[in-house]
Tab-separated table of C-alpha atoms in Angstrom:
chain	number	residue	atom	x	y	z
A	140	MET	CA	-4.988	40.726	18.237
A	141	ALA	CA	-6.557	37.586	19.644
A	142	ALA	CA	-8.227	37.489	23.062
A	143	PRO	CA	-7.090	34.915	25.660
A	144	PRO	CA	-8.494	31.450	24.892
A	145	ILE	CA	-11.313	29.744	26.788
A	146	MET	CA	-10.993	25.946	26.806
A	147	ALA	CA	-14.012	23.711	26.148
A	148	LEU	CA	-13.969	20.028	25.135
A	149	GLY	CA	-10.303	20.234	24.150
A	150	CYS	CA	-10.830	23.214	21.832
A	151	ALA	CA	-9.854	26.785	22.591
A	152	ALA	CA	-12.517	29.433	21.931
A	153	ILE	CA	-10.697	32.570	20.750
A	154	THR	CA	-11.778	35.964	19.390
A	155	LEU	CA	-9.936	37.341	16.363
A	156	ALA	CA	-10.949	40.809	15.134
A	157	GLY	CA	-14.528	40.251	16.292
A	158	TYR	CA	-14.788	36.687	14.931
A	159	VAL	CA	-15.265	33.802	17.371
A	160	ALA	CA	-12.896	30.983	16.450
A	161	THR	CA	-12.247	27.534	17.856
A	162	GLY	CA	-8.884	25.891	17.580
A	163	HIS	CA	-7.049	22.732	18.529
A	164	GLY	CA	-3.587	21.468	17.837
A	165	GLY	CA	-0.923	19.014	18.806
A	166	ALA	CA	2.617	17.890	18.183
A	167	LEU	CA	4.710	14.756	18.376
A	168	ARG	CA	8.460	14.456	17.617
A	169	GLY	CA	8.882	16.605	14.556
A	170	PHE	CA	5.211	16.775	13.561
A	171	ALA	CA	2.765	19.556	14.382
A	172	SER	CA	-0.858	20.267	13.534
A	173	PHE	CA	-3.404	22.977	14.227
A	174	ARG	CA	-7.021	23.485	13.148
A	175	LEU	CA	-8.727	26.863	13.341
A	176	HIS	CA	-12.454	27.266	12.576
A	177	ILE	CA	-14.739	30.303	12.354
A	178	ALA	CA	-18.303	28.977	12.161
A	179	SER	CA	-19.896	32.325	11.244
A	180	GLU	CA	-17.744	32.467	8.089
A	181	ARG	CA	-17.930	28.709	7.384
A	182	LEU	CA	-14.141	28.778	7.225
A	183	SER	CA	-11.579	26.288	8.548
A	184	ILE	CA	-7.803	26.288	8.274
A	185	VAL	CA	-5.820	23.099	8.901
A	186	VAL	CA	-2.024	23.161	9.031
A	187	LEU	CA	0.141	20.023	9.156
A	188	PHE	CA	3.922	20.337	9.478
A	189	ASN	CA	6.653	17.729	9.548
A	190	HIS	CA	9.177	20.124	11.089
A	191	ALA	CA	9.539	22.273	14.199
A	192	ALA	CA	7.739	25.437	12.965
A	193	SER	CA	4.592	26.603	14.759
A	194	ALA	CA	1.485	25.193	13.078
A	195	MET	CA	-0.637	27.477	15.275
A	196	HIS	CA	1.087	30.646	14.069
A	197	ALA	CA	0.815	29.490	10.464
A	198	ALA	CA	-2.918	28.799	10.912
A	199	TRP	CA	-3.489	32.259	12.420
A	200	SER	CA	-1.574	33.924	9.589
A	201	LEU	CA	-3.583	32.015	6.963
A	202	MET	CA	-6.871	32.837	8.736
A	203	GLU	CA	-5.981	36.534	8.867
A	204	ALA	CA	-5.174	36.446	5.142
A	205	ALA	CA	-8.421	34.607	4.322
A	206	LEU	CA	-10.411	37.228	6.260
A	207	GLY	CA	-8.540	40.102	4.596
A	208	LEU	CA	-6.957	41.205	7.892
A	209	HIS	CA	-3.320	40.534	6.974
A	210	HIS	CA	-1.871	42.085	3.859
A	211	HIS	CA	1.400	41.044	2.245
A	212	PRO	CA	3.153	43.194	-0.346
A	213	PRO	CA	2.419	42.274	-3.985
A	214	PHE	CA	4.728	39.709	-5.601
A	215	ALA	CA	6.877	42.353	-7.346
A	216	ALA	CA	7.522	44.067	-3.998
A	217	ARG	CA	8.375	40.736	-2.343
A	218	GLN	CA	10.811	40.044	-5.197
A	219	ARG	CA	12.575	43.383	-4.623
A	220	LEU	CA	12.795	42.653	-0.880
A	221	GLY	CA	14.240	39.204	-1.514
A	222	TRP	CA	11.139	37.348	-0.257
A	223	ALA	CA	10.352	35.629	-3.561
A	224	VAL	CA	11.143	31.954	-3.915
A	225	ALA	CA	13.163	31.098	-6.990
């Protein structure tokens, strides 16, 4: 779970599972973007959408996966659950 953000120079400083991350995003009529960076891991995630989905939530999910904090079922299990894309 992320701690409440602290704003500095337009970027939010956030803690995720002990990692200090900075993030910044924006949106304009059908477009959304979010950048999340963890300096200690030399890892950045950038999400750009051309639809109404949350770029911030996508960036957090990708960051959790990259850090090994978020585990999805293996492909065969996703297929059985109907999650697989044809």
